[in-house]
XYZ file of C-alpha atoms in Angstrom:
268
model
C -2.396 14.166 14.205
C -4.140 11.135 12.800
C -5.713 12.263 9.526
C -8.831 10.180 10.147
C -9.627 10.483 13.851
C -7.476 13.361 15.147
C -6.171 11.134 17.912
C -2.779 12.676 18.640
C -2.955 16.437 18.367
C -1.787 16.737 21.962
C 0.436 13.665 21.821
C 2.169 14.883 18.678
C 2.999 18.180 20.329
C 4.429 16.342 23.333
C 6.570 14.195 21.083
C 8.083 17.291 19.503
C 9.796 18.035 22.803
C 12.016 15.008 22.196
C 13.009 15.953 18.653
C 16.119 17.925 19.443
C 16.865 16.692 22.946
C 19.275 14.111 21.509
C 21.717 14.256 18.650
C 22.833 11.292 16.595
C 26.213 11.820 14.942
C 24.811 11.455 11.464
C 23.208 13.823 9.006
C 19.478 13.973 8.471
C 18.576 12.724 5.025
C 15.352 12.300 3.072
C 15.103 9.149 0.997
C 11.880 10.450 -0.562
C 10.482 13.927 -1.168
C 7.170 12.618 0.101
C 6.544 9.143 1.416
C 3.772 7.087 -0.135
C 1.931 7.239 3.173
C 2.273 11.020 3.238
C 0.803 11.235 -0.258
C -2.064 8.942 0.751
C -2.792 11.234 3.681
C -2.870 14.271 1.423
C -5.259 12.511 -0.950
C -7.566 11.633 1.925
C -7.563 15.256 3.044
C -8.553 16.366 -0.434
C -11.539 14.041 -0.604
C -12.727 14.218 3.016
C -15.238 17.081 3.432
C -14.961 16.944 7.229
C -11.248 17.697 7.051
C -11.075 19.668 3.820
C -10.831 23.226 5.067
C -7.763 25.424 4.762
C -6.827 25.593 8.464
C -7.184 21.849 9.040
C -5.199 21.008 5.922
C -2.443 23.434 6.900
C -2.087 21.944 10.397
C -2.125 18.338 9.223
C 0.361 18.962 6.420
C 2.741 20.605 8.889
C 2.473 17.598 11.205
C 3.015 15.147 8.357
C 5.985 17.153 7.072
C 7.582 17.095 10.521
C 6.847 13.392 10.845
C 8.479 12.656 7.487
C 11.547 14.679 8.477
C 11.871 12.684 11.689
C 11.288 9.434 9.775
C 14.237 10.290 7.530
C 16.281 10.873 10.683
C 15.312 7.411 11.993
C 16.126 5.789 8.659
C 19.551 7.433 8.606
C 20.121 6.114 12.140
C 19.313 2.586 10.950
C 21.517 3.034 7.896
C 24.488 4.231 9.932
C 24.248 1.076 12.031
C 23.647 -1.119 8.967
C 20.296 -2.177 10.417
C 17.262 -3.099 8.303
C 14.135 -1.450 9.732
C 10.833 -3.299 9.284
C 7.418 -1.914 10.248
C 4.935 -4.636 11.276
C 1.298 -3.597 10.901
C -2.019 -5.397 11.309
C -5.299 -5.332 13.177
C -5.149 -6.484 16.820
C -4.638 -10.220 17.226
C -3.288 -11.034 13.775
C -0.113 -12.449 15.261
C 2.644 -9.818 15.131
C 4.122 -10.588 18.558
C 3.571 -14.323 18.121
C 5.463 -14.226 14.830
C 8.445 -12.530 16.470
C 8.397 -14.960 19.390
C 8.408 -17.943 17.062
C 11.160 -16.818 14.708
C 13.460 -15.815 17.586
C 14.980 -19.294 17.865
C 15.161 -19.805 14.099
C 16.773 -16.657 12.721
C 20.421 -16.385 11.713
C 20.428 -12.649 12.436
C 20.040 -10.565 15.576
C 16.964 -8.404 15.939
C 15.455 -5.851 18.287
C 11.877 -4.604 18.593
C 10.227 -1.242 19.241
C 6.832 -2.308 20.533
C 3.755 -0.071 20.314
C 0.510 -0.421 22.280
C -1.944 1.989 23.841
C -1.361 0.586 27.324
C 0.617 -2.124 29.166
C 4.037 -3.594 28.430
C 2.707 -7.117 27.930
C 3.978 -7.614 24.386
C 7.451 -6.250 25.166
C 7.545 -8.474 28.252
C 6.688 -11.505 26.113
C 9.542 -10.685 23.751
C 12.016 -10.041 26.565
C 11.114 -13.444 28.012
C 12.406 -14.906 24.752
C 15.669 -13.008 25.131
C 14.715 -10.403 22.523
C 15.922 -6.816 22.939
C 12.598 -4.955 23.123
C 11.369 -1.561 24.287
C 7.715 -0.687 24.896
C 6.108 2.526 23.656
C 2.759 3.253 25.304
C 0.840 5.617 23.045
C -2.005 6.415 25.446
C -4.917 7.349 23.151
C -2.949 7.368 19.885
C -3.948 4.570 17.528
C -0.578 4.340 15.746
C 3.124 4.949 16.198
C 4.702 7.944 14.537
C 8.325 8.740 13.750
C 8.803 10.743 16.949
C 7.666 7.861 19.156
C 9.967 5.467 17.333
C 12.842 7.950 17.633
C 12.300 8.038 21.377
C 12.195 4.243 21.543
C 15.438 3.921 19.608
C 17.253 5.827 22.346
C 16.473 2.890 24.647
C 17.808 0.280 22.217
C 21.436 -0.268 21.333
C 21.656 -1.095 17.632
C 25.276 -2.221 17.921
C 25.398 -5.821 16.760
C 21.764 -5.712 15.600
C 20.897 -6.713 12.036
C 17.144 -6.029 11.954
C 14.912 -3.749 14.011
C 11.199 -4.451 13.931
C 8.729 -1.707 14.774
C 5.624 -3.523 15.935
C 2.938 -0.921 15.355
C -0.307 -0.467 17.263
C -2.966 -2.943 16.156
C -5.016 -0.966 13.620
C -5.638 -1.337 9.873
C -6.162 2.391 9.271
C -3.926 5.016 10.859
C -0.492 3.289 10.939
C -0.473 3.162 7.126
C -0.394 6.974 6.954
C 2.712 7.478 9.094
C 6.250 6.819 7.910
C 8.118 5.738 11.058
C 11.531 5.577 9.409
C 11.756 1.900 8.528
C 12.804 0.528 5.154
C 10.036 -2.035 4.666
C 6.412 -2.653 5.666
C 5.057 -6.096 6.515
C 1.274 -6.276 6.911
C -0.377 -9.258 8.572
C -3.971 -10.354 8.029
C -5.333 -13.458 9.730
C -7.837 -16.011 8.469
C -10.284 -15.461 11.390
C -10.621 -11.778 10.445
C -12.590 -12.743 7.344
C -11.907 -12.332 3.652
C -12.987 -8.697 3.282
C -10.168 -6.914 5.089
C -7.856 -6.351 2.113
C -10.603 -4.785 0.007
C -11.946 -2.703 2.909
C -8.585 -1.300 4.027
C -6.761 -0.609 0.743
C -4.408 2.114 2.030
C -2.834 -0.318 4.472
C -2.318 -3.087 1.935
C -1.004 -0.722 -0.739
C 1.739 0.219 1.722
C 2.858 -3.410 2.142
C 6.090 -4.830 0.775
C 5.053 -8.216 2.150
C 1.615 -9.475 3.171
C 1.464 -12.359 5.602
C -1.792 -14.311 5.680
C -1.584 -15.794 9.156
C -3.309 -18.584 11.090
C -3.741 -20.636 7.931
C -4.113 -23.766 10.057
C -7.651 -22.460 10.726
C -8.672 -22.463 7.060
C -10.769 -25.663 7.441
C -12.929 -23.880 10.031
C -13.596 -20.597 8.185
C -15.225 -19.625 4.914
C -12.063 -17.989 3.591
C -10.962 -18.073 -0.025
C -7.230 -17.507 0.312
C -6.565 -17.357 -3.433
C -9.276 -14.710 -3.828
C -7.614 -12.662 -1.094
C -4.271 -12.864 -2.861
C -5.958 -11.597 -6.015
C -7.503 -8.695 -4.077
C -4.067 -7.798 -2.706
C -2.479 -7.830 -6.152
C -5.242 -5.647 -7.566
C -4.090 -3.027 -5.083
C -0.359 -3.670 -5.499
C 0.562 -6.049 -8.320
C 4.159 -6.630 -7.194
C 3.471 -7.265 -3.506
C 4.957 -10.421 -1.999
C 2.516 -12.711 -0.171
C 3.295 -15.583 2.189
C 1.029 -17.949 4.110
C 1.990 -18.374 7.752
C 1.086 -20.980 10.332
C 3.235 -20.989 13.476
C 2.828 -24.770 13.699
C 4.485 -25.045 10.302
C 8.176 -24.173 10.723
C 8.716 -23.998 6.989
C 6.182 -21.169 6.703
C 8.158 -19.266 9.340
C 11.393 -20.041 7.548
C 9.898 -18.547 4.388
C 9.427 -15.257 6.242
C 12.998 -15.389 7.526
C 14.282 -16.115 4.015
C 12.352 -13.109 2.668
C 13.915 -10.851 5.297
C 17.393 -12.223 4.581
C 16.889 -11.618 0.863
C 15.958 -7.989 1.580
C 19.011 -7.655 3.831
C 21.283 -8.835 1.041
C 19.624 -6.515 -1.490
C 20.355 -3.370 0.549
């Protein structure tokens, strides 16, 4: 269940049916006792009077515990295939799919994508048109992907010969940050047209980022957007976060993203 809006009580239960239907030949392992996102969810529960009653807390903690267990399962699956898992998160329209489309012809590694949207397969279709191995997850009313949805999607993707698997999360700057989906890294996109208040207003999301991409920087002349101020806001939340400026018309900015991913691949 989403800790803020309660969007997937029913959906979460349905996803549990898939948990033991399939068996990967590897052991389940936890890389963390509690993920940072899990801890953030618990803190929100503690301070939210609408959710802070014993029964609600008990239910949500059980769901988060099960999600974290499944996330560890997904991460072990990536590890066994020597695949780097990257969770892409942003508000709608920040450029997640466009980024993947534009790096497809530039990368020196092979990647696949688990694509999340409430409805339609449009984004997955766009990626497939570029020759990218992509599977669409339609969440219905759920405003984020969880580890169970990603697990299901991974059964439709062969990771043999794949170096990186992107999980393109549902467009939302709130709920996706609270769910570990089993990837190794989080990349959060924020675009210039969204305005320069998003990092300060959605701190949980940006604290979860390993890399922040400020996208559509070619539009800076047309918006009142202080990009250096935004970088400072991001580093107030997470001092060691990496930040890159991205403009799809500038191939070097895309290459910088690819270089960052390759560096993380080599560091594993």
